[in-house]
Short mmCIF file of C-alpha atoms and ligand atoms in Angstrom, two decimals:
data_model
loop_
_atom_site.label_atom_id
_atom_site.label_comp_id
_atom_site.label_asym_id
_atom_site.label_seq_id
_atom_site.Cartn_x
_atom_site.Cartn_y
_atom_site.Cartn_z
CA MET A 1 8.78 -17.66 10.14
CA GLY A 2 5.94 -18.44 12.48
CA GLU A 3 4.70 -21.56 14.16
CA LEU A 4 4.24 -25.04 12.80
CA SER A 5 0.47 -24.97 13.28
CA ARG A 6 0.18 -22.22 10.70
CA PHE A 7 1.62 -24.56 8.11
CA TRP A 8 -0.23 -27.81 8.72
CA ARG A 9 -3.60 -26.14 9.27
CA GLU A 10 -4.07 -25.40 5.57
CA SER A 11 -2.19 -28.43 4.30
CA ASP A 12 -5.26 -30.38 3.16
CA HIS A 13 -6.32 -27.50 0.90
CA ARG A 14 -2.81 -27.02 -0.36
CA TYR A 15 -2.16 -30.71 -1.01
CA ARG A 16 -5.45 -31.59 -2.67
CA LEU A 17 -6.85 -28.23 -3.86
CA VAL A 18 -10.02 -28.52 -1.81
CA ALA A 19 -12.36 -25.57 -2.37
CA HIS A 20 -15.71 -24.59 -0.94
CA LYS A 21 -18.92 -24.43 -2.93
CA CYS A 22 -21.74 -22.20 -1.73
CA GLY A 23 -24.92 -24.25 -1.31
CA ASN A 24 -26.99 -21.13 -1.91
CA CYS A 25 -25.54 -19.76 -5.20
CA ASP A 26 -23.23 -22.60 -6.38
CA ARG A 27 -20.19 -20.31 -6.60
CA VAL A 28 -16.85 -22.03 -5.91
CA TYR A 29 -14.27 -20.42 -3.65
CA PHE A 30 -10.60 -21.20 -3.27
CA PRO A 31 -9.15 -20.86 -0.70
CA PRO A 32 -12.20 -22.13 1.19
CA ARG A 33 -14.41 -19.59 2.92
CA ASP A 34 -16.94 -20.04 5.71
CA VAL A 35 -19.11 -17.25 4.34
CA CYS A 36 -20.03 -16.62 0.70
CA PRO A 37 -19.27 -12.96 -0.17
CA THR A 38 -22.37 -12.90 -2.39
CA CYS A 39 -24.89 -14.63 -0.12
CA HIS A 40 -23.53 -13.64 3.31
CA ARG A 41 -25.69 -15.12 6.11
CA GLU A 42 -27.76 -17.13 3.64
CA SER A 43 -24.65 -19.25 3.02
CA VAL A 44 -23.74 -20.01 6.64
CA GLY A 45 -23.51 -23.75 7.15
CA LYS A 46 -23.99 -24.35 3.43
CA MET A 47 -20.36 -24.08 2.28
CA GLU A 48 -19.46 -27.58 1.10
CA PRO A 49 -15.97 -28.93 0.30
CA ILE A 50 -15.32 -29.73 -3.35
CA ASP A 51 -12.17 -31.07 -5.06
CA LEU A 52 -10.76 -28.93 -7.84
CA SER A 53 -9.31 -30.41 -11.02
CA GLY A 54 -6.15 -28.29 -10.83
CA LYS A 55 -6.63 -27.36 -14.49
CA GLY A 56 -6.70 -23.78 -15.61
CA GLU A 57 -4.99 -21.01 -17.55
CA VAL A 58 -2.39 -18.35 -16.91
CA VAL A 59 -3.96 -14.93 -16.20
CA SER A 60 -0.57 -13.25 -15.80
CA TYR A 61 2.88 -14.02 -14.45
CA THR A 62 6.21 -12.60 -13.33
CA VAL A 63 9.76 -13.85 -12.96
CA VAL A 64 10.86 -13.18 -9.39
CA HIS A 65 14.50 -12.18 -8.94
CA GLU A 66 14.38 -10.70 -5.43
CA ALA A 67 13.05 -13.45 -3.21
CA PRO A 68 12.40 -13.95 0.50
CA THR A 69 14.83 -16.33 2.24
CA PRO A 70 12.70 -19.53 2.01
CA PHE A 71 12.77 -19.08 -1.78
CA THR A 72 16.32 -17.87 -2.45
CA ARG A 73 17.47 -21.29 -3.70
CA GLN A 74 14.69 -21.33 -6.31
CA LYS A 75 15.27 -17.91 -7.87
CA PRO A 76 14.62 -16.80 -10.44
CA TYR A 77 11.19 -18.45 -10.34
CA ILE A 78 7.94 -17.93 -12.22
CA LEU A 79 4.98 -16.78 -10.12
CA ALA A 80 1.54 -16.57 -11.72
CA ILE A 81 -2.13 -15.98 -11.15
CA ILE A 82 -3.98 -19.01 -12.51
CA LYS A 83 -7.69 -19.06 -13.29
CA LEU A 84 -8.98 -22.55 -12.57
CA ASP A 85 -11.64 -24.14 -14.76
CA GLU A 86 -14.08 -24.31 -11.81
CA GLY A 87 -13.99 -20.50 -11.47
CA PRO A 88 -11.64 -19.36 -8.71
CA SER A 89 -8.19 -17.90 -9.31
CA LEU A 90 -5.09 -18.47 -7.21
CA THR A 91 -1.43 -17.52 -6.96
CA GLY A 92 1.25 -20.14 -7.49
CA GLN A 93 4.53 -20.97 -9.17
CA ILE A 94 4.91 -22.38 -12.67
CA VAL A 95 7.75 -24.90 -12.79
CA ASP A 96 9.57 -27.14 -15.28
CA SER A 97 9.46 -24.42 -17.98
CA ASP A 98 11.62 -21.52 -19.08
CA PRO A 99 10.03 -18.07 -18.74
CA GLU A 100 10.06 -17.77 -22.56
CA GLU A 101 7.66 -20.70 -22.82
CA VAL A 102 5.14 -19.23 -20.39
CA ASP A 103 2.50 -16.80 -21.60
CA MET A 104 -0.84 -15.33 -20.63
CA GLY A 105 -3.70 -17.60 -21.70
CA LYS A 106 -1.61 -20.81 -21.76
CA ARG A 107 -3.11 -23.93 -20.19
CA VAL A 108 -1.61 -25.37 -17.01
CA HIS A 109 -2.31 -28.14 -14.50
CA SER A 110 -1.33 -28.52 -10.87
CA VAL A 111 1.42 -30.72 -9.47
CA PHE A 112 2.40 -31.50 -5.88
CA ARG A 113 5.84 -30.14 -5.02
CA LYS A 114 8.12 -28.73 -2.37
CA VAL A 115 7.20 -25.04 -2.10
CA ALA A 116 9.65 -23.53 0.36
CA GLU A 117 12.39 -24.41 2.81
CA ASP A 118 13.52 -22.61 5.88
CA GLY A 119 17.26 -23.09 6.11
CA LYS A 120 17.40 -22.31 9.81
CA SER A 121 14.59 -24.48 11.15
CA GLY A 122 14.83 -27.08 8.41
CA ILE A 123 11.09 -26.94 7.84
CA ILE A 124 10.09 -27.89 4.30
CA GLN A 125 6.69 -26.83 3.00
CA TYR A 126 4.76 -28.72 0.36
CA GLY A 127 1.84 -27.65 -1.80
CA TYR A 128 0.66 -27.05 -5.34
CA LYS A 129 2.65 -25.68 -8.22
CA PHE A 130 1.71 -25.62 -11.89
CA VAL A 131 3.22 -26.93 -15.12
CA LEU A 132 2.31 -26.12 -18.71
CA ASP A 133 0.02 -28.69 -20.37
CA MET B 1 -27.81 18.10 19.46
CA ARG B 2 -25.66 18.13 16.35
CA ILE B 3 -22.09 19.31 16.73
CA LEU B 4 -20.14 19.10 13.53
CA ARG B 5 -16.78 20.81 13.48
CA ASP B 6 -14.63 21.80 10.54
CA VAL B 7 -11.20 20.20 10.71
CA TYR B 8 -7.86 21.83 9.83
CA ILE B 9 -4.25 20.77 9.60
CA ILE B 10 -2.52 23.53 11.57
CA GLY B 11 1.05 22.30 11.54
CA ALA B 12 3.36 19.68 10.11
CA GLY B 13 6.80 18.29 10.76
CA GLU B 14 8.93 15.38 9.68
CA THR B 15 12.32 13.78 9.85
CA ARG B 16 14.53 13.40 6.86
CA TYR B 17 13.62 10.21 4.99
CA GLY B 18 16.24 7.60 4.19
CA GLU B 19 18.22 4.66 5.50
CA LEU B 20 18.90 6.18 8.89
CA TRP B 21 20.92 3.38 10.48
CA GLU B 22 21.82 5.45 13.53
CA ARG B 23 18.27 6.52 14.40
CA SER B 24 15.73 4.51 16.42
CA LEU B 25 11.97 4.18 15.98
CA ARG B 26 11.25 6.34 19.03
CA GLU B 27 13.76 9.03 18.08
CA LEU B 28 12.22 9.40 14.65
CA ALA B 29 8.68 9.61 16.01
CA VAL B 30 9.56 12.18 18.64
CA GLU B 31 11.56 14.35 16.24
CA ALA B 32 8.68 14.57 13.76
CA GLY B 33 6.17 15.26 16.52
CA LEU B 34 8.18 18.04 18.10
CA ARG B 35 8.71 19.70 14.72
CA ALA B 36 4.96 19.61 14.07
CA ILE B 37 4.23 21.11 17.49
CA GLU B 38 6.71 23.90 16.89
CA ASN B 39 5.43 24.49 13.37
CA ALA B 40 1.83 24.74 14.59
CA GLY B 41 2.71 27.08 17.43
CA VAL B 42 0.93 25.01 20.07
CA TYR B 43 2.12 23.18 23.20
CA SER B 44 2.33 19.41 23.39
CA ARG B 45 0.43 19.43 26.71
CA ASP B 46 -2.56 20.90 24.83
CA VAL B 47 -2.82 17.87 22.55
CA GLU B 48 -5.84 15.84 23.64
CA ILE B 49 -5.02 12.53 21.99
CA LEU B 50 -2.28 11.09 19.79
CA TYR B 51 -3.00 8.80 16.86
CA GLY B 52 0.12 6.94 15.82
CA SER B 53 0.36 5.06 12.55
CA ASN B 54 2.82 2.29 11.86
CA SER B 55 2.79 -0.92 9.89
CA LEU B 56 5.51 -3.41 10.78
CA ALA B 57 7.20 -2.42 14.06
CA GLY B 58 5.93 -5.63 15.65
CA ILE B 59 8.00 -7.88 13.42
CA ILE B 60 10.77 -5.53 12.25
CA ASN B 61 11.61 -3.88 15.56
CA GLY B 62 9.98 -6.38 17.91
CA GLN B 63 8.00 -3.49 19.34
CA GLU B 64 4.25 -3.29 19.64
CA ASN B 65 2.29 -0.84 21.82
CA ILE B 66 3.62 1.99 19.65
CA GLY B 67 1.08 4.51 20.94
CA SER B 68 2.42 4.21 24.47
CA LEU B 69 6.03 4.34 23.32
CA ILE B 70 5.57 7.56 21.37
CA SER B 71 3.38 9.23 23.99
CA ASP B 72 5.97 8.49 26.67
CA PHE B 73 9.04 9.70 24.78
CA ALA B 74 7.22 12.75 23.44
CA GLY B 75 6.81 13.62 27.11
CA ILE B 76 3.02 13.68 27.03
CA ALA B 77 2.38 10.44 28.92
CA HIS B 78 3.49 12.58 31.88
CA ASN B 79 0.37 14.66 31.18
CA ASN B 80 -1.73 11.51 30.77
CA ILE B 81 -2.49 12.29 27.13
CA PRO B 82 -3.83 9.12 25.54
CA ALA B 83 -2.27 7.51 22.50
CA VAL B 84 -3.37 4.72 20.21
CA ARG B 85 -1.95 3.15 17.07
CA VAL B 86 -3.99 2.84 13.89
CA GLU B 87 -2.96 -0.02 11.63
CA ALA B 88 -3.98 -0.59 8.02
CA SER B 89 -0.67 -1.74 6.56
CA SER B 90 0.81 0.87 4.22
CA ALA B 91 -2.47 2.81 4.52
CA SER B 92 -2.04 3.19 8.28
CA GLY B 93 -1.21 6.89 7.94
CA GLY B 94 -4.29 7.72 5.92
CA ALA B 95 -6.44 5.63 8.24
CA ALA B 96 -5.02 7.43 11.30
CA LEU B 97 -5.65 10.81 9.70
CA ARG B 98 -9.21 9.77 8.99
CA GLU B 99 -9.82 8.59 12.58
CA ALA B 100 -8.49 11.89 13.90
CA TYR B 101 -10.58 13.85 11.41
CA LEU B 102 -13.73 12.03 12.52
CA ALA B 103 -12.89 12.55 16.19
CA ILE B 104 -12.64 16.32 15.75
CA LYS B 105 -15.56 16.54 13.37
CA SER B 106 -17.76 14.82 15.94
CA GLY B 107 -16.99 17.52 18.48
CA GLU B 108 -15.19 15.15 20.89
CA TYR B 109 -11.72 16.68 20.53
CA ASP B 110 -10.28 20.03 19.42
CA LEU B 111 -6.56 19.29 19.04
CA ILE B 112 -5.05 15.97 17.92
CA MET B 113 -1.59 14.92 16.87
CA VAL B 114 -1.36 12.33 14.10
CA GLY B 115 2.09 10.84 13.64
CA GLY B 116 3.34 8.11 11.34
CA VAL B 117 6.62 6.29 11.80
CA GLU B 118 8.41 3.34 10.25
CA LYS B 119 11.89 2.09 11.08
CA MET B 120 12.73 -0.48 8.44
CA THR B 121 16.52 -0.79 8.52
CA ASP B 122 16.60 -2.66 11.85
CA ILE B 123 16.56 -5.77 9.66
CA TYR B 124 18.34 -6.72 6.44
CA GLY B 125 17.50 -7.42 2.79
CA ASN B 126 15.91 -10.82 2.30
CA GLU B 127 14.73 -11.04 5.91
CA LEU B 128 12.87 -7.77 5.38
CA LEU B 129 11.32 -9.30 2.25
CA ASN B 130 9.94 -12.13 4.42
CA MET B 131 8.34 -9.54 6.66
CA MET B 132 6.99 -7.51 3.75
CA GLY B 133 5.18 -10.74 2.85
CA SER B 134 2.87 -10.06 5.78
CA ILE B 135 1.35 -7.18 3.79
CA LEU B 136 -0.03 -9.84 1.42
CA ASP B 137 -2.15 -12.87 2.30
CA ARG B 138 0.52 -14.95 4.04
CA GLU B 139 -1.26 -18.27 3.54
CA TRP B 140 -2.38 -17.88 -0.07
CA GLU B 141 0.10 -15.44 -1.66
CA SER B 142 3.39 -15.14 0.26
CA PHE B 143 3.44 -18.87 1.09
CA PHE B 144 3.98 -19.61 -2.59
CA GLY B 145 6.78 -17.09 -3.07
CA ALA B 146 4.81 -13.90 -3.68
CA THR B 147 6.30 -10.55 -2.69
CA PRO B 148 4.60 -7.13 -2.96
CA ALA B 149 6.80 -6.44 -6.00
CA ALA B 150 5.87 -9.76 -7.60
CA MET B 151 2.15 -9.08 -7.25
CA ALA B 152 2.58 -5.60 -8.73
CA ALA B 153 4.58 -7.17 -11.58
CA ILE B 154 1.86 -9.73 -12.36
CA VAL B 155 -0.65 -6.88 -12.52
CA ALA B 156 1.72 -4.80 -14.68
CA ARG B 157 2.29 -7.53 -17.25
CA LYS B 158 -1.40 -8.08 -17.93
CA TYR B 159 -2.14 -4.34 -17.93
CA MET B 160 0.65 -3.66 -20.41
CA LYS B 161 -0.59 -6.40 -22.73
CA ASP B 162 -4.33 -5.63 -22.57
CA PHE B 163 -3.88 -1.89 -23.14
CA ASN B 164 -0.76 -1.93 -25.28
CA VAL B 165 1.28 0.04 -22.75
CA GLU B 166 5.07 0.17 -23.09
CA LYS B 167 7.34 -0.32 -20.10
CA GLU B 168 8.55 3.23 -20.68
CA ALA B 169 5.21 4.62 -19.44
CA LEU B 170 5.76 2.96 -16.07
CA SER B 171 9.28 4.34 -15.82
CA MET B 172 7.94 7.86 -16.36
CA MET B 173 6.20 7.68 -12.97
CA SER B 174 9.54 7.01 -11.26
CA ILE B 175 11.29 9.69 -13.28
CA ASN B 176 8.68 12.24 -12.22
CA ASP B 177 9.07 11.24 -8.57
CA HIS B 178 12.84 11.69 -8.70
CA GLU B 179 12.54 15.02 -10.50
CA ASN B 180 10.22 16.34 -7.76
CA ALA B 181 12.20 14.83 -4.89
CA SER B 182 15.28 16.69 -6.06
CA LYS B 183 13.55 19.78 -4.65
CA ASN B 184 12.45 18.20 -1.36
CA PRO B 185 15.04 18.56 1.41
CA MET B 186 13.42 15.69 3.37
CA ALA B 187 13.48 13.20 0.47
CA GLN B 188 15.46 9.97 0.48
CA TYR B 189 16.67 10.37 -3.11
CA LYS B 190 17.49 13.76 -4.57
CA ASN B 191 19.13 12.46 -7.73
CA LYS B 192 17.30 12.79 -11.03
CA LEU B 193 16.57 9.59 -12.88
CA THR B 194 17.04 9.20 -16.64
CA LEU B 195 14.89 6.95 -18.81
CA LYS B 196 17.98 4.92 -19.64
CA GLN B 197 18.76 4.35 -15.94
CA ALA B 198 15.15 3.46 -15.19
CA MET B 199 14.82 1.01 -18.05
CA GLY B 200 18.24 -0.57 -17.54
CA ALA B 201 18.02 -1.22 -13.80
CA THR B 202 18.25 -4.76 -12.43
CA ASN B 203 15.14 -6.93 -12.47
CA VAL B 204 13.21 -7.30 -9.23
CA ALA B 205 10.13 -9.07 -10.60
CA GLU B 206 9.76 -8.88 -14.37
CA PRO B 207 8.71 -6.57 -15.93
CA LEU B 208 9.49 -4.38 -12.89
CA THR B 209 13.05 -3.27 -12.19
CA LEU B 210 14.62 -1.73 -9.13
CA MET B 211 13.60 1.69 -10.48
CA ASP B 212 9.92 0.70 -10.48
CA CYS B 213 10.05 -0.20 -6.80
CA SER B 214 9.98 2.15 -3.83
CA PRO B 215 12.95 1.95 -1.49
CA ILE B 216 13.36 0.81 2.10
CA THR B 217 12.83 3.94 4.15
CA ASP B 218 13.15 5.03 7.75
CA GLY B 219 11.22 8.15 8.61
CA ALA B 220 8.45 9.84 10.52
CA SER B 221 5.92 12.54 9.70
CA ALA B 222 3.48 14.29 11.99
CA ILE B 223 0.64 16.77 11.68
CA LEU B 224 -1.62 18.59 14.11
CA LEU B 225 -5.34 18.62 13.47
CA ALA B 226 -7.54 21.25 15.10
CA SER B 227 -11.20 22.18 15.12
CA ASP B 228 -12.34 25.48 13.64
CA ARG B 229 -13.12 26.80 17.10
CA TYR B 230 -9.66 25.93 18.46
CA MET B 231 -7.99 27.51 15.46
CA LYS B 232 -9.94 30.74 15.66
CA LYS B 233 -9.61 31.03 19.44
CA ASN B 234 -5.84 30.72 19.19
CA LYS B 235 -5.55 32.81 16.02
CA LEU B 236 -3.93 29.98 14.04
CA GLU B 237 -4.04 29.16 10.33
CA GLY B 238 -4.53 25.90 8.60
CA ALA B 239 -5.39 23.81 5.56
CA MET B 240 -8.89 22.39 5.74
CA VAL B 241 -9.61 18.68 5.52
CA LEU B 242 -12.47 19.01 3.05
CA GLY B 243 -13.36 15.38 2.65
CA SER B 244 -12.34 11.88 3.62
CA GLY B 245 -13.16 8.50 2.12
CA ILE B 246 -12.13 4.91 2.77
CA SER B 247 -12.95 1.67 1.01
CA GLN B 248 -11.99 -1.95 0.72
CA ASP B 249 -11.40 -4.70 -1.83
CA TYR B 250 -10.52 -8.39 -1.67
CA PHE B 251 -7.26 -8.96 0.19
CA ALA B 252 -5.50 -11.22 -2.33
CA VAL B 253 -5.03 -9.88 -5.86
CA HIS B 254 -6.21 -13.16 -7.42
CA ASN B 255 -9.66 -12.76 -5.87
CA ARG B 256 -10.38 -9.42 -7.54
CA GLU B 257 -12.64 -9.30 -10.54
CA SER B 258 -10.05 -7.32 -12.53
CA ILE B 259 -6.48 -7.53 -11.29
CA TYR B 260 -5.64 -4.06 -12.65
CA THR B 261 -8.64 -2.22 -11.24
CA LEU B 262 -8.30 -0.65 -7.80
CA ASN B 263 -11.93 -0.69 -6.70
CA SER B 264 -11.04 0.56 -3.23
CA ALA B 265 -9.40 3.66 -4.75
CA LYS B 266 -12.36 4.29 -7.03
CA ILE B 267 -14.90 4.24 -4.22
CA ALA B 268 -12.80 6.09 -1.62
CA ALA B 269 -12.08 8.90 -4.11
CA ARG B 270 -15.70 9.26 -5.10
CA GLU B 271 -16.70 9.45 -1.44
CA ALA B 272 -13.99 11.97 -0.47
CA LEU B 273 -14.66 14.26 -3.44
CA LYS B 274 -18.40 14.20 -2.85
CA LYS B 275 -18.00 15.08 0.82
CA ALA B 276 -15.55 17.84 -0.10
CA GLY B 277 -17.95 19.20 -2.71
CA LYS B 278 -15.08 19.14 -5.22
CA LYS B 279 -14.64 17.91 -8.76
CA LEU B 280 -11.49 16.47 -10.30
CA ASP B 281 -11.06 19.81 -12.09
CA ASP B 282 -10.60 21.49 -8.70
CA ILE B 283 -7.64 19.26 -7.84
CA SER B 284 -4.32 21.11 -8.15
CA LEU B 285 -2.12 18.25 -6.96
CA VAL B 286 -2.44 14.50 -6.49
CA GLU B 287 -0.23 12.54 -4.14
CA LEU B 288 -0.39 8.93 -5.31
CA HIS B 289 0.56 5.76 -3.48
CA ASP B 290 3.06 4.60 -6.12
CA SER B 291 4.85 1.97 -4.07
CA TYR B 292 5.37 0.32 -7.47
CA SER B 293 5.31 2.39 -10.65
CA ILE B 294 2.41 0.44 -12.15
CA TYR B 295 0.15 1.54 -9.32
CA GLY B 296 0.70 5.18 -10.28
CA LEU B 297 -0.94 4.53 -13.65
CA LEU B 298 -3.75 2.42 -12.21
CA GLU B 299 -4.49 5.08 -9.59
CA LEU B 300 -4.65 7.90 -12.14
CA GLU B 301 -7.32 5.85 -13.89
CA ASP B 302 -9.27 4.61 -10.90
CA LEU B 303 -9.24 7.99 -9.15
CA GLY B 304 -10.88 9.29 -12.32
CA PHE B 305 -8.17 11.25 -14.14
CA ALA B 306 -8.08 8.87 -17.11
CA GLU B 307 -10.04 5.99 -18.57
CA LYS B 308 -8.74 2.46 -17.94
CA GLY B 309 -5.63 1.90 -20.03
CA LYS B 310 -5.21 5.59 -20.88
CA ALA B 311 -2.96 6.87 -18.07
CA LYS B 312 -0.03 6.37 -20.46
CA HIS B 313 -1.09 9.63 -22.12
CA LEU B 314 -0.66 11.56 -18.84
CA VAL B 315 2.73 10.34 -17.67
CA TYR B 316 4.95 12.29 -20.07
CA GLU B 317 3.77 15.88 -19.54
CA ASP B 318 0.53 16.20 -17.53
CA ILE B 319 1.87 14.78 -14.25
CA LYS B 320 4.88 17.10 -14.09
CA ALA B 321 4.92 19.83 -11.43
CA GLY B 322 4.05 22.38 -14.12
CA GLY B 323 1.60 20.08 -15.87
CA ARG B 324 -2.17 19.76 -15.99
CA ILE B 325 -2.43 17.27 -13.08
CA PRO B 326 0.74 17.59 -11.01
CA VAL B 327 1.56 14.27 -9.31
CA ASN B 328 3.72 13.72 -6.23
CA THR B 329 5.42 17.10 -5.81
CA SER B 330 6.76 15.55 -2.58
CA GLY B 331 8.78 13.05 -4.60
CA GLY B 332 6.27 10.26 -4.04
CA LEU B 333 6.97 6.86 -2.61
CA LYS B 334 9.71 6.11 -5.10
CA ALA B 335 11.91 9.10 -4.26
CA LYS B 336 10.69 10.88 -1.13
CA GLY B 337 10.49 7.41 0.35
CA TYR B 338 8.25 4.57 1.43
CA PRO B 339 8.15 4.28 5.24
CA LEU B 340 5.05 2.05 5.13
CA GLY B 341 2.89 3.23 8.03
CA ALA B 342 4.01 6.85 7.70
CA VAL B 343 3.10 7.32 4.03
CA GLY B 344 -0.37 8.74 4.61
CA ILE B 345 1.00 11.41 6.94
CA SER B 346 3.90 12.15 4.61
CA GLN B 347 1.29 12.91 1.94
CA ALA B 348 -0.69 15.12 4.35
CA VAL B 349 2.46 17.10 5.12
CA GLU B 350 2.90 17.84 1.41
CA ALA B 351 -0.76 18.86 1.07
CA TYR B 352 -0.46 21.19 4.07
CA GLU B 353 2.70 22.83 2.77
CA GLN B 354 1.32 23.27 -0.75
CA VAL B 355 -2.01 24.71 0.42
CA MET B 356 -0.31 27.08 2.90
CA GLY B 357 2.32 28.22 0.41
CA LYS B 358 5.13 26.71 2.49
CA ALA B 359 6.46 24.19 -0.03
CA GLY B 360 9.61 26.14 -0.87
CA GLN B 361 11.14 25.18 -4.22
CA ARG B 362 8.30 22.72 -4.82
CA GLN B 363 5.57 25.31 -4.39
CA LEU B 364 2.89 25.15 -7.08
CA LYS B 365 1.53 28.44 -8.40
CA SER B 366 -2.10 28.29 -7.36
CA VAL B 367 -3.40 25.50 -5.19
CA ASP B 368 -7.13 24.95 -4.79
CA SER B 369 -7.36 21.40 -3.45
CA VAL B 370 -4.99 18.48 -3.04
CA LEU B 371 -6.10 14.85 -3.36
CA LEU B 372 -4.22 12.23 -1.33
CA HIS B 373 -4.45 8.51 -2.02
CA ASN B 374 -2.97 6.10 0.50
CA MET B 375 -3.27 2.38 -0.16
CA ALA B 376 -2.71 -0.82 1.79
CA GLY B 377 -0.50 -3.40 0.13
CA THR B 378 -1.77 -4.28 -3.32
CA GLY B 379 -4.93 -2.17 -2.95
CA SER B 380 -7.02 -3.95 -0.32
CA THR B 381 -7.69 -0.69 1.55
CA SER B 382 -7.69 2.81 0.07
CA VAL B 383 -7.95 6.06 2.00
CA VAL B 384 -8.51 9.30 0.12
CA HIS B 385 -8.41 12.81 1.57
CA VAL B 386 -9.11 16.13 -0.07
CA ILE B 387 -7.26 19.03 1.54
CA GLY B 388 -7.75 22.67 0.59
CA GLY B 389 -7.96 26.30 1.50
CA GLU B 390 -11.02 27.71 3.23
ZN1 ZN C 1 -23.33 -17.83 -2.37
#
């Protein structure tokens, strides 16, 4: 699906969990934003990159059984919303655990893994996933 | 000078909903449009502009420029009648209806056709799931394996835990949809659904099963909107668009303050009801955007019919066609069908038929006003309309 540029453009943020911090109100945003939704024009030019720890907790999760083609070889897989310690939440997979071990409120940390593969084009995508602490 | 017109739905028409392998996008659109024209008792050459709504034709059918396509094959490009497409994902229909409403209200136009169409079976199973991923944030949700069902499931799990809601309550939404669709000749599924079937269906994204998820649907729905002056001049009848509201929330679910609160629905409903001068007590029917069963419960709460976490008390009796707050007499997205960009118009067709007393076996006894909620994806955009008698 789509062009290569779409994949490498965000790779830095996906590989290293780089967020943006608003220089006006100190809120942290992931994925990075050029404008702070709280400060609007006051924040323009003041959004600074900041590395996230990758540590957080499970807000909620699901076990995906019907998956798009780049993910069919992984199914069933655990997909979760994780709230990171620095404030922002994100969506990502939890790996290396059985669904029975995962629960809301459990602590996780990020790992760097293969995310998806397109069988036809052979493109492999990398990025963050999470494992239980 | 202030010209503010009242706006009426004066006719409606649609195709049957379902997996219509043999029908094309343009055939569906034209069939619905012609039926609406005939139903309204007007001529297509009198239509001043066409608003088409569609979500995914660009990637599913490889066809953009949908406005031109429909205008041409409806035969009205010959009369140079303009056509545009309104896109707001699965809320495209509601958004198109709203644009048309505003255009008539302003005094610019007197007769508009609004048609929604989606042709989903031009592509298969998992490939279609890839494309459905474009409804979400491709870079920060779908990229990691999210699907619309998966995001609804994540929301459902937390909601069920925080408010002590059993899975059964979610299934009741689907059961109600199937019960109502059994009386809708245009519906995709006319079979009734038992609790056992709903609960025992295969997992799609836990805790949601196949019976919590709306189907893949081909279909088109169309309505004609007219100003009060056009309607009176031509001695026509219609259901009045009493109020319209639209609102927005963060695109990705993970960015919302509460993942089980649909802020866009809350605000759009408040706005539409206020403009209509109606209270929730005046609402005789609600058409919900229950693309996934969990959303039906969240919407009942965020539209104002129950407190957060309390919709479970409404789903057993109150939402039935004979209940206190009838929900989805059309059959809803689960059983009438879920042709993404057409949903908002499908809902408007049901409102028109119920208000005008043309709903056949589904007809409710006394209809004051109907509230329609059409939502984009996981709730990023909500469009609410209140439709009623004069
Ligand atoms: Zn700020």
